[in-house]
XYZ file of C-alpha atoms in Angstrom:
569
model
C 0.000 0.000 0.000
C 1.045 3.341 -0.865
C 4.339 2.424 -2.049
C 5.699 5.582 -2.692
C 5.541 6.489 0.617
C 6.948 4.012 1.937
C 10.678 5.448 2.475
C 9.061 7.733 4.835
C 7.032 4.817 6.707
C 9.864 2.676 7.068
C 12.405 5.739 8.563
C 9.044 6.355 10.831
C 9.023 2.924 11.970
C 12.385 2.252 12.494
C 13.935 5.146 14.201
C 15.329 3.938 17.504
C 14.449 0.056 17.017
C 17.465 -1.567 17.182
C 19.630 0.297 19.154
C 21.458 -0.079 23.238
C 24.552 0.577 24.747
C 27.958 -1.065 24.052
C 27.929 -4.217 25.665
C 30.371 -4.860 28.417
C 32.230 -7.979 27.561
C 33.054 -9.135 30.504
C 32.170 -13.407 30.766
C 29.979 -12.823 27.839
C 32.442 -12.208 25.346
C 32.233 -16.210 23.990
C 28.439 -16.318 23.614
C 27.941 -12.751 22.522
C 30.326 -13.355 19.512
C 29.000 -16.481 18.232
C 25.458 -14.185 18.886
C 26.836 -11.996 16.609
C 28.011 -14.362 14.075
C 25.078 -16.228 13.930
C 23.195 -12.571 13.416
C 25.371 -12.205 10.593
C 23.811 -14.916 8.546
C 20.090 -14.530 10.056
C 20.432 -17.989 12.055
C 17.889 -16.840 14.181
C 17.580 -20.074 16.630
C 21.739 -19.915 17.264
C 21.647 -16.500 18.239
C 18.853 -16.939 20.397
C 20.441 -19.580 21.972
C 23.600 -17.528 22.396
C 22.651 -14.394 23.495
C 19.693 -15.952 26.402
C 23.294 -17.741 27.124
C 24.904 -14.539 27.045
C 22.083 -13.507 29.817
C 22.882 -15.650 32.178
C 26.372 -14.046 32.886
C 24.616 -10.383 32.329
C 21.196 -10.454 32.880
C 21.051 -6.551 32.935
C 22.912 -5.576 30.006
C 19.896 -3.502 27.751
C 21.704 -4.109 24.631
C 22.336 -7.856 24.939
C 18.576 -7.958 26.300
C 17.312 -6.095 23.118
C 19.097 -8.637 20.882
C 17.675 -11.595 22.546
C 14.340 -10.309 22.147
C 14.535 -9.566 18.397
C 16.430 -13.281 17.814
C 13.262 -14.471 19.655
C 10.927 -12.443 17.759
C 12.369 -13.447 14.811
C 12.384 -17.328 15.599
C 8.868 -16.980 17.046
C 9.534 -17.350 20.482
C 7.065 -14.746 21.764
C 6.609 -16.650 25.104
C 10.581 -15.805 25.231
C 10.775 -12.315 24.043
C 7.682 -11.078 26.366
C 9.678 -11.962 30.322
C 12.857 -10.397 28.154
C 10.989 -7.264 26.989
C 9.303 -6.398 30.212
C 12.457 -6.750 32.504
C 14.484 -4.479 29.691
C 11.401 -1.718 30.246
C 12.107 -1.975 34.345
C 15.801 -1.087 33.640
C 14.026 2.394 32.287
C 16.185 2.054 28.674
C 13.982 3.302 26.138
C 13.798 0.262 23.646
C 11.725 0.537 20.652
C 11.234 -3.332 20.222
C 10.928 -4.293 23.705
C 7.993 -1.453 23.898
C 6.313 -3.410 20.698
C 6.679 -7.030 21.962
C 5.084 -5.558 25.631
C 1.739 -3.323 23.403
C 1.883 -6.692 21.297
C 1.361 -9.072 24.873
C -1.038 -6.453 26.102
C -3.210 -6.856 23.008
C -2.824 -10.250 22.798
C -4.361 -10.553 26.320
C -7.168 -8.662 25.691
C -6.158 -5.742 27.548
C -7.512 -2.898 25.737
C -7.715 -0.132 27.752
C -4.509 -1.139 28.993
C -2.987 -0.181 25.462
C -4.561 2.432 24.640
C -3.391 3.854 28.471
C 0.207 2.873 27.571
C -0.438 4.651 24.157
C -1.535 7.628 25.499
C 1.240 7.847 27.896
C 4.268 7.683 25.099
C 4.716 4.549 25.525
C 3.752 3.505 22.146
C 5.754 2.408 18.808
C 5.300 4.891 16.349
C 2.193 7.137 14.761
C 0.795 4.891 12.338
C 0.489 1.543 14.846
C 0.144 3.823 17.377
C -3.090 5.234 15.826
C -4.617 1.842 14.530
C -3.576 -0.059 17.735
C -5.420 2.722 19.516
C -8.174 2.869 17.715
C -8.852 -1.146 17.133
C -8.830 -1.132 20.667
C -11.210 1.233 21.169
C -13.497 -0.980 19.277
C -12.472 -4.222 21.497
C -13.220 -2.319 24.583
C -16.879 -1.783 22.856
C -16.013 2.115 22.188
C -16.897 1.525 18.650
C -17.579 5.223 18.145
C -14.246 6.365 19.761
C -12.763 4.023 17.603
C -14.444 5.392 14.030
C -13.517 8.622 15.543
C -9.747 7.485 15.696
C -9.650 5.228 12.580
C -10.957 9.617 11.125
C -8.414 11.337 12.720
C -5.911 9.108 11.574
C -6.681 9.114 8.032
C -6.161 13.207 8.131
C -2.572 12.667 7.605
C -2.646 12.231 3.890
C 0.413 9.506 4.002
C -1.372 7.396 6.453
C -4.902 7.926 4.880
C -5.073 4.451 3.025
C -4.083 2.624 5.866
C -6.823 4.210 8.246
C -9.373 3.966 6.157
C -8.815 0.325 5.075
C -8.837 -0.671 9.218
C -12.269 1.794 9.291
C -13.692 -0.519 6.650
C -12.606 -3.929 8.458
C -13.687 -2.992 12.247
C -17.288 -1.583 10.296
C -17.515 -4.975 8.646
C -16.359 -6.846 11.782
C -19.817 -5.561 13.428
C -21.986 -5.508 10.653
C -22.172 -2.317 9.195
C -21.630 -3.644 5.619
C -23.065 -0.746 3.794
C -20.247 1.842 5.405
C -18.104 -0.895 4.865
C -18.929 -1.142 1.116
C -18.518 2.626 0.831
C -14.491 2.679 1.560
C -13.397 -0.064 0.074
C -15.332 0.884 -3.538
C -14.128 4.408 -2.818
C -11.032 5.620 -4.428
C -8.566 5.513 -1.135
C -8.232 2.279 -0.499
C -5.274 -0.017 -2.241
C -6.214 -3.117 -3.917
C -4.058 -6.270 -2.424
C -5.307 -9.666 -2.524
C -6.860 -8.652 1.331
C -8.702 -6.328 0.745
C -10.561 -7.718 -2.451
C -11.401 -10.935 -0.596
C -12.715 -8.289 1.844
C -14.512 -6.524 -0.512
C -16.354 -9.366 -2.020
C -17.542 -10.697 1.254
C -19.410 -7.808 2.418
C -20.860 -7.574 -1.343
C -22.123 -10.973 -0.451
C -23.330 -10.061 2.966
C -25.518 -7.239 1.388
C -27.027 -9.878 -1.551
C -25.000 -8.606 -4.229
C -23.301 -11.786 -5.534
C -23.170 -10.492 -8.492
C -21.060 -7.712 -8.035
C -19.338 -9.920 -5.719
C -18.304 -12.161 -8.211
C -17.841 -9.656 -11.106
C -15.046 -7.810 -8.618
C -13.420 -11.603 -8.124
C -13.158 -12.093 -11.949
C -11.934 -8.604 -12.822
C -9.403 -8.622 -10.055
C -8.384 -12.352 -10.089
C -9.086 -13.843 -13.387
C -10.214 -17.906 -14.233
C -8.777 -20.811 -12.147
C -5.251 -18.303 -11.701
C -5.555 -18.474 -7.912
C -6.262 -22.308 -6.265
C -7.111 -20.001 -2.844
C -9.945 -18.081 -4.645
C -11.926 -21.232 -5.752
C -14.001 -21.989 -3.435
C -14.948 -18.312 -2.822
C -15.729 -18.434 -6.344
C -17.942 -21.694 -6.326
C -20.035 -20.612 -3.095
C -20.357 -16.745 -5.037
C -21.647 -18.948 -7.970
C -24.159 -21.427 -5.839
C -25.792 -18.026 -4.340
C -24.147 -18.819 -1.115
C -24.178 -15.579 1.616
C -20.374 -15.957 2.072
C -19.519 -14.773 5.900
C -17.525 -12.022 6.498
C -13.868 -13.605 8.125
C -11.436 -11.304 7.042
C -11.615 -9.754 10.231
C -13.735 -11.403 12.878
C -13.384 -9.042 15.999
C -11.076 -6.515 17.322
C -8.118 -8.711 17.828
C -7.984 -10.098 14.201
C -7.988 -6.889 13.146
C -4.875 -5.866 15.571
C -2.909 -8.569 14.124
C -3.926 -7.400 10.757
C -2.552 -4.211 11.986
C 0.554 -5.476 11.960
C 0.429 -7.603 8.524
C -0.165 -4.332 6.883
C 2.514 -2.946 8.047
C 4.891 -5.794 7.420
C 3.415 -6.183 4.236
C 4.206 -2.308 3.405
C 7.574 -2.646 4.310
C 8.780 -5.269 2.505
C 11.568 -4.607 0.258
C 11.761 -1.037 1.870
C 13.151 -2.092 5.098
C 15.433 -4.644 5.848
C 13.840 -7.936 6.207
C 14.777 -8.781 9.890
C 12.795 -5.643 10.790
C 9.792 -6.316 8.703
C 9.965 -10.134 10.288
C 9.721 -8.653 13.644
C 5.911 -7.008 12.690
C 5.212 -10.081 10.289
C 5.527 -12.800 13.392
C 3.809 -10.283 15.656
C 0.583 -10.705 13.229
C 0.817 -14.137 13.967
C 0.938 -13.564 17.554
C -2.268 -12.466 17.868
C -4.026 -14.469 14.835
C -1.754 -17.687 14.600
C -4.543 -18.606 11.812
C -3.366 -15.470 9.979
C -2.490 -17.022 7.168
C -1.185 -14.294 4.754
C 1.073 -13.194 8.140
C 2.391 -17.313 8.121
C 3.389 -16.514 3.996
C 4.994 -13.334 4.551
C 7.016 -14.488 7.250
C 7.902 -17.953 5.629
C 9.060 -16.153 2.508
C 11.086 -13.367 4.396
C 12.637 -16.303 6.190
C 13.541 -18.573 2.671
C 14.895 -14.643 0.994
C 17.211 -15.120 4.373
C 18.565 -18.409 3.964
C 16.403 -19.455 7.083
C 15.181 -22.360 4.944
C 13.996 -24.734 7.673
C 12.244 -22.638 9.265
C 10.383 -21.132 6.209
C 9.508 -24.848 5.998
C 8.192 -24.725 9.431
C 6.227 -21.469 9.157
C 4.503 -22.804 5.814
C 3.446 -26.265 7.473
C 1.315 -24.404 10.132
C -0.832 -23.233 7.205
C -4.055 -26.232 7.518
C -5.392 -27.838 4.488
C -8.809 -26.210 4.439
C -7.055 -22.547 4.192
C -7.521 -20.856 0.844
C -3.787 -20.326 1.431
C -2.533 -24.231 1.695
C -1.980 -23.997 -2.069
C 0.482 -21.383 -1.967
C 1.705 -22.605 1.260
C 2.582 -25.979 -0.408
C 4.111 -24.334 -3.127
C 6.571 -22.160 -1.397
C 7.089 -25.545 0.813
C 8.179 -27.341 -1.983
C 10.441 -24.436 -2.930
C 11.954 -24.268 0.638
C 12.828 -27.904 0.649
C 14.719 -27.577 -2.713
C 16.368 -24.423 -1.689
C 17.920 -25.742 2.036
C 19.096 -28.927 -0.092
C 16.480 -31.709 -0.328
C 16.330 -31.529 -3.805
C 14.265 -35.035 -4.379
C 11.909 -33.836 -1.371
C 11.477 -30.352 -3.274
C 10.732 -32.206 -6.690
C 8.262 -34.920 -5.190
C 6.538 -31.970 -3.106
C 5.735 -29.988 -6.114
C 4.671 -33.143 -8.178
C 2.115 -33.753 -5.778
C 0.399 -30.640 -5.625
C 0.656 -31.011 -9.644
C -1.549 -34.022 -9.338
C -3.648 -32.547 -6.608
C -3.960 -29.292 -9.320
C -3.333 -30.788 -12.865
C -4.911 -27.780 -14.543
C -2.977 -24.980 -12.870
C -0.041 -23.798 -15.616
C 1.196 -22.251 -12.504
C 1.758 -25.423 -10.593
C 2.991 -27.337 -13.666
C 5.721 -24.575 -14.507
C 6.892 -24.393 -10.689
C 7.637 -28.194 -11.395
C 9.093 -27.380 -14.569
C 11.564 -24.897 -13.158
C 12.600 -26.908 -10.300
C 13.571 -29.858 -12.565
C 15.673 -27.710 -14.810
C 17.392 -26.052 -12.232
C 18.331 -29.503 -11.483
C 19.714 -29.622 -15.367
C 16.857 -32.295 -15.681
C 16.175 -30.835 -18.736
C 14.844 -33.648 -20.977
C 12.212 -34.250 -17.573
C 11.236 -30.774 -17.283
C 10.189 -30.460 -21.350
C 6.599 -32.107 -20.976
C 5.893 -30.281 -17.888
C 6.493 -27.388 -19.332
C 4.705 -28.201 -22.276
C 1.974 -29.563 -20.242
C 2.110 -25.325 -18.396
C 2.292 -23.738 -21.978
C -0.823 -25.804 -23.011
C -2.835 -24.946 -20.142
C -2.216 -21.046 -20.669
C -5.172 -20.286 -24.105
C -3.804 -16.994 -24.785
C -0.319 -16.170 -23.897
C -0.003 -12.440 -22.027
C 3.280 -10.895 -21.409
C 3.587 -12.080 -17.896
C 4.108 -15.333 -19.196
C 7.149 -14.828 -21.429
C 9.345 -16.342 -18.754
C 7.591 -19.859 -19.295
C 8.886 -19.940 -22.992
C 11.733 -18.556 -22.493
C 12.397 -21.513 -19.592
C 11.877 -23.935 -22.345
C 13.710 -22.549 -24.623
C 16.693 -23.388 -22.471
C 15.478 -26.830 -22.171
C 15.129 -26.938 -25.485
C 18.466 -25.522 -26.518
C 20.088 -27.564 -23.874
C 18.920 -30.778 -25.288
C 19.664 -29.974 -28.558
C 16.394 -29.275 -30.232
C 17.377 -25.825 -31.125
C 15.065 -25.263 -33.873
C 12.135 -25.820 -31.328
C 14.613 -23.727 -28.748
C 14.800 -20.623 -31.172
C 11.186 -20.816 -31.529
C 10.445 -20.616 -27.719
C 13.106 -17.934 -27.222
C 11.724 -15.957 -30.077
C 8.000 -16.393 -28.830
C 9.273 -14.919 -25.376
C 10.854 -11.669 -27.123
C 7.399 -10.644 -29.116
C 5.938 -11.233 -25.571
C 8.585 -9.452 -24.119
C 10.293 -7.505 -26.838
C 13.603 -6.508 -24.351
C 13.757 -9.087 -21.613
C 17.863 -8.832 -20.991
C 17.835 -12.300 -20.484
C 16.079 -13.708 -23.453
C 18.486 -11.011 -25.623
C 21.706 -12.372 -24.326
C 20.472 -16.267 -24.140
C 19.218 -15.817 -28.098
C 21.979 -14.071 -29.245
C 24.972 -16.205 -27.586
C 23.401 -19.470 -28.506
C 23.218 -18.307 -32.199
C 26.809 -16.697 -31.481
C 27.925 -19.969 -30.616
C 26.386 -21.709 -33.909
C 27.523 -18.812 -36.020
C 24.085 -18.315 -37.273
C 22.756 -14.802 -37.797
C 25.746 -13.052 -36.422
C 24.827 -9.264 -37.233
C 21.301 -10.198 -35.430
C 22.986 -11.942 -32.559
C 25.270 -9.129 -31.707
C 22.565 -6.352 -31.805
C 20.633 -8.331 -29.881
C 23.400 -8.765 -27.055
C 24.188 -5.209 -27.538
C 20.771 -4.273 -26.393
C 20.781 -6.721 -23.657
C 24.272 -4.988 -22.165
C 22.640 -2.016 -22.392
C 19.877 -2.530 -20.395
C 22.102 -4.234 -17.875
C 25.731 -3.182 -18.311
C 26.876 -4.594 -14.687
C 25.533 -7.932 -15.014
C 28.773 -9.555 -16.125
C 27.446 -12.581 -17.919
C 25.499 -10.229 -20.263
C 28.738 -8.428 -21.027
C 30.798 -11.730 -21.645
C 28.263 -12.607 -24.161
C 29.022 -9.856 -25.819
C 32.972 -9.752 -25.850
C 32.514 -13.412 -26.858
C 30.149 -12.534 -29.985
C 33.113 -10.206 -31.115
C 35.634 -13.219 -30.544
C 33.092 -15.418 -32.887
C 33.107 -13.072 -35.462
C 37.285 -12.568 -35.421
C 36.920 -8.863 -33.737
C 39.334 -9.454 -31.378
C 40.633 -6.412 -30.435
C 37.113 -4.857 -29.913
C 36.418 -8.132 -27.670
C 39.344 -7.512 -25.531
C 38.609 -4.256 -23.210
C 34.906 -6.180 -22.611
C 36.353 -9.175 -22.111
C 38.333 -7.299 -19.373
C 35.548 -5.493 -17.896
C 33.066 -8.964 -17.686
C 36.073 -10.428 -15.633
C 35.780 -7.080 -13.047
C 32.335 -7.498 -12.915
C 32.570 -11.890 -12.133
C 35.968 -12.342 -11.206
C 35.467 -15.668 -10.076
C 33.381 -17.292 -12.321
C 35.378 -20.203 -14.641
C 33.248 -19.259 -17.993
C 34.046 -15.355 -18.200
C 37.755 -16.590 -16.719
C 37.955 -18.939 -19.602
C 36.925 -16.408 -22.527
C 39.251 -14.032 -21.252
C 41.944 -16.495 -21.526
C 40.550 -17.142 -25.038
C 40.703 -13.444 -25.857
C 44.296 -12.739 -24.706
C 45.805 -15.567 -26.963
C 43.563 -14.503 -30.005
C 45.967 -10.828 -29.729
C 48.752 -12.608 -28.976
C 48.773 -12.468 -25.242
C 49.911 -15.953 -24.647
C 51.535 -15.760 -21.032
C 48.319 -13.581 -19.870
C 46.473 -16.766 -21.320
C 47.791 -19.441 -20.034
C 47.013 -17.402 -16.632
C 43.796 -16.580 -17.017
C 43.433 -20.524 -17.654
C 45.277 -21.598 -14.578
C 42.369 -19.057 -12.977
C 39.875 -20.611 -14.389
C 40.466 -24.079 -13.268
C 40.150 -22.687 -9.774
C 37.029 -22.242 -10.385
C 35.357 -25.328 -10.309
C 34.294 -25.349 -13.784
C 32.000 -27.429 -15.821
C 34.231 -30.711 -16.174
C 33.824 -30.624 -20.061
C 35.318 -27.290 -20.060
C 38.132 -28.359 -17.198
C 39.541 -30.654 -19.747
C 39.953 -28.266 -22.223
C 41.026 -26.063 -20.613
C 43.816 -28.089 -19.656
C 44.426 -29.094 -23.020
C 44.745 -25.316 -24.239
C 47.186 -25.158 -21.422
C 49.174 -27.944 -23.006
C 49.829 -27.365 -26.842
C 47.643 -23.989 -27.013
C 44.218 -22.946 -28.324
C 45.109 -23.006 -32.017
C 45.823 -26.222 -31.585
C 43.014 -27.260 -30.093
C 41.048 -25.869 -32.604
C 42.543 -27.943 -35.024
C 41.796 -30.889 -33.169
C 38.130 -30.231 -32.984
C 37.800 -29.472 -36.551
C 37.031 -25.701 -35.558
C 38.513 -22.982 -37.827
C 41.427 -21.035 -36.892
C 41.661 -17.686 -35.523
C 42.292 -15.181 -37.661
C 45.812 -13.163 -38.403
C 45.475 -10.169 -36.533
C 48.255 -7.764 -34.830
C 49.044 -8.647 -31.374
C 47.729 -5.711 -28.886
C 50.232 -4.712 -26.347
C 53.384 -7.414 -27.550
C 53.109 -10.101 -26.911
C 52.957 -10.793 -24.035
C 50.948 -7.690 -22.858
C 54.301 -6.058 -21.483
């Protein structure tokens, strides 16, 4: 919701949150490191572990006190961070997180004029929770005036407007007052996210106007695109009066409260931060499932793989959600390692979904990022079929098996694919640079090739892959020289990487450059690279790449000046 804002919201939100004293080191200096190290790589259930260790030689210390709580937050551990956050608040620091996690247990135990008390007296977390907490709590207490009036004044600030009026239209709906409901979210203010819709359509239905109910659902979320929408869709069709569960009282709509928020700030505040709001929505809905997603995919972006898998298996069956639960499950699994249990995952919510190109292509790409290639084909035929009339969204799908394609040697059927994706994507970078290397590579179509590579470096001129391509397609065509200083540049930009090492190599005997070479081959073969290319690499290291090209029948590089002497002195 109002992304633009967002910069703003997020230096609102965060000011002061994770912040404390140095920590005096004293007996604590073994567990607070490994804390820290653990930090480092977002190992949230080691640095718990290690800073509550940490604790027990300095159970006063605010700052290591503040880091346990977030590590709990973070892993979940509410019943943990709530003991932590209140004995950091006796100390009288002024902690930002340990204020949340303490409005967050108040609210969870029902204690609304508690919060809004605490509010009131600065002891909040910032204007925009600050004002729904308050005012959602207003409406627990059975204020629900005092709360409408707060829900108003909050939507006076024009950056927080959206927001308010959004949680105005849930607590209205929460106690039946669909009509005032129906009024914001068809108004103009309000931001359309999968929430709100599903919102929208249920009080539509509570006020007998299935039709519009279900005219909304197929405008906003098309035919059979979204397993989680089905049923709403069936019961809209069979003239059901769907219930209103978005929000069912006051508390849901706290922890929604906090979803919105977390929701906002993803990708505009760092994700530990946004995690800490995201597991608080869970807190006080644990059915919340949209809260469980958020928080299982921040988790995943972090490398926190086992316990994305975790977060997603707490989503039950009989959610709208357990689709996209499995899904990101099965994605999970693949990503911490268990590449068979990733695979098998996603084959069985193909067979529980067989006409979902959504499903099928997830399968797909797992099974080609396995370099399964020939296995992934019919699945992602079996996608491509299932999509009637290809938008530009789904260039991606043909362009996937394209790869396969090319990579199994069908490259007429490759070319087609790759082309397909371009008219559906005219200039996708990485459909330019995969197109025009591979018909680099087969000398077909040079002039075409190059311009398209050309327009793919442009678009992206650090991605250092793209910009190999292109020093490469000069090499091809026996433009050596102008292949050289981009050559150069794609190894600044991937130093490490055996491919770009290996062309480089390529490029510096083609001028004559035959010591720099031979050393950019050595590189390469620390590397780790593809074994086909390890041997020949070696082999160019033995009787040199003009040689080798003779041996494979290629043809020979062609006379040109060396740049530099010879050996680049």
């Amino acid at each position: 919701m109002i992304l633009t804002r967002l910069t703003c919201l997020a230096t609102i939100l965060t000011a002061g949150f994770f912040t404390g004293p140095a920590i005096a080191m004293d007996g604590v200096a073994g567990p607070y490191l490994a804390a820290q190290a653990a930090t480092a790589l977002n190992d949230y259930k080691a640095a718990s572990g290690y800073f509550n260790d940490a604790l027990l030689h300095d159970p006063t210390d605010p700052a290591l006190m503040e880091s346990a709580i977030i590590s709990d937050i973070a892993l979940g551990n509410m019943a943990g961070a709530v003991p932590i956050a209140k004995a950091l608040d006796a100390t009288g620091t002024k902690s930002q997180v340990a204020r949340t996690v303490i409005l967050a247990d108040t609210l969870n135990r029902g204690a609304y004029d508690d919060a809004i008390k605490a509010i009131a007296a600065g002891q909040g977390v910032g204007p925009l929770v600050d004002g729904l907490v308050t005012a959602w709590s207003q409406v627990g207490a059975g204020k629900m005036s005092d709360g409408l009036a707060s829900f108003d004044k909050l939507a006076d600030n024009p950056g927080l407007k959206a927001f308010a009026l959004y949680h105005k239209a849930l607590a209205m709906a929460s106690v039946g007052d669909f009509e005032g409901a129906a009024k914001i979210f068809g108004g103009p203010d309000i931001q359309p996210t999968r929430t709100s819709l599903v919102a929208y359509i249920e009080v539509l239905s509570q006020l007998d106007r299935d039709k519009d109910a279900l005219a909304l659902l197929n405008e906003k979320f098309g035919a059979g695109a979204d397993p989680g929408i089905e049923p709403l869709r069936h019961r809209l069709q069979a003239g059901e009066v769907v219930p209103f569960d978005v929000v069912r009282n006051a508390k849901d709509g706290l922890s929604e409260v906090f979803y919105s928020v977390a929701a906002a700030l993803k990708g505009e505040a760092s994700d530990g931060f946004t995690l800490v709001y995201s597991r608080i929505a869970q807190f006080l809905r644990p059915d919340n499932s949209e809260a469980i997603l958020l928080t299982a995919g921040l988790l995943d972006s972090q490398g926190q793989h086992d316990l994305a898998i975790e977060a997603y298996a707490t989503i039950a069956r009989t959610d709208p959600a357990y689709y996209t639960a499995q899904q990101g499950r099965a994605q999970a699994l693949y990503s911490a390692g268990h590449y068979d249990a990733g695979i098998e995952a996603m084959k069985q919510l193909v067979a529980a979904h067989p006409d979902l190109a959504e499903a099928q292509a997830s399968l797909a790409d797992l099974l080609r990022r396995q370099e399964r290639y020939a296995e992934a084909l019919p699945v992602y035929d079996a996608a491509i079929a299932l999509i009637k009339d290809p938008k530009p969204r789904n260039w991606a799908i043909f362009y996937m098996r394209g790869v396969c394609n090319e990579r199994t040697g069908h490259w007429g059927k490759a070319e087609a694919d790759l082309r397909k994706a371009l008219t559906l994507r005219p200039e996708e970078p990485e459909v330019l640079n995969y197109l025009g290397y591979a018909m680099v590579e087969r000398s077909e179509k040079l002039d075409e090739a190059l311009a398209m590579i050309k327009r793919a470096v442009a678009a992206r001129p650090d991605d250092g892959y793209i910009v190999d391509s292109l020093s490469w397609g000069y090499y091809r065509t026996g433009h050596y020289s102008e292949a050289l200083p981009i050559a150069e540049r794609a190894s600044q930009l991937m130093p490490v990487d055996a491919v770009v090492t290996d062309h480089l190599g390529d490029i510096y005997w083609s001028v004559g450059r035959k010591l720099e070479a031979q050393f950019q081959w050595h590189r390469a073969l620390s590397f780790n690279p593809d074994p086909k290319d390890e041997v020949r690499i070696k082999r160019k290291l033995e009787i040199g790449l003009d040689a080798v090209l003779k041996e494979e029948g290629a043809p020979p590089l062609k006379s040109t000046s060396a740049v530099g002497g010879a050996n680049g002195g």
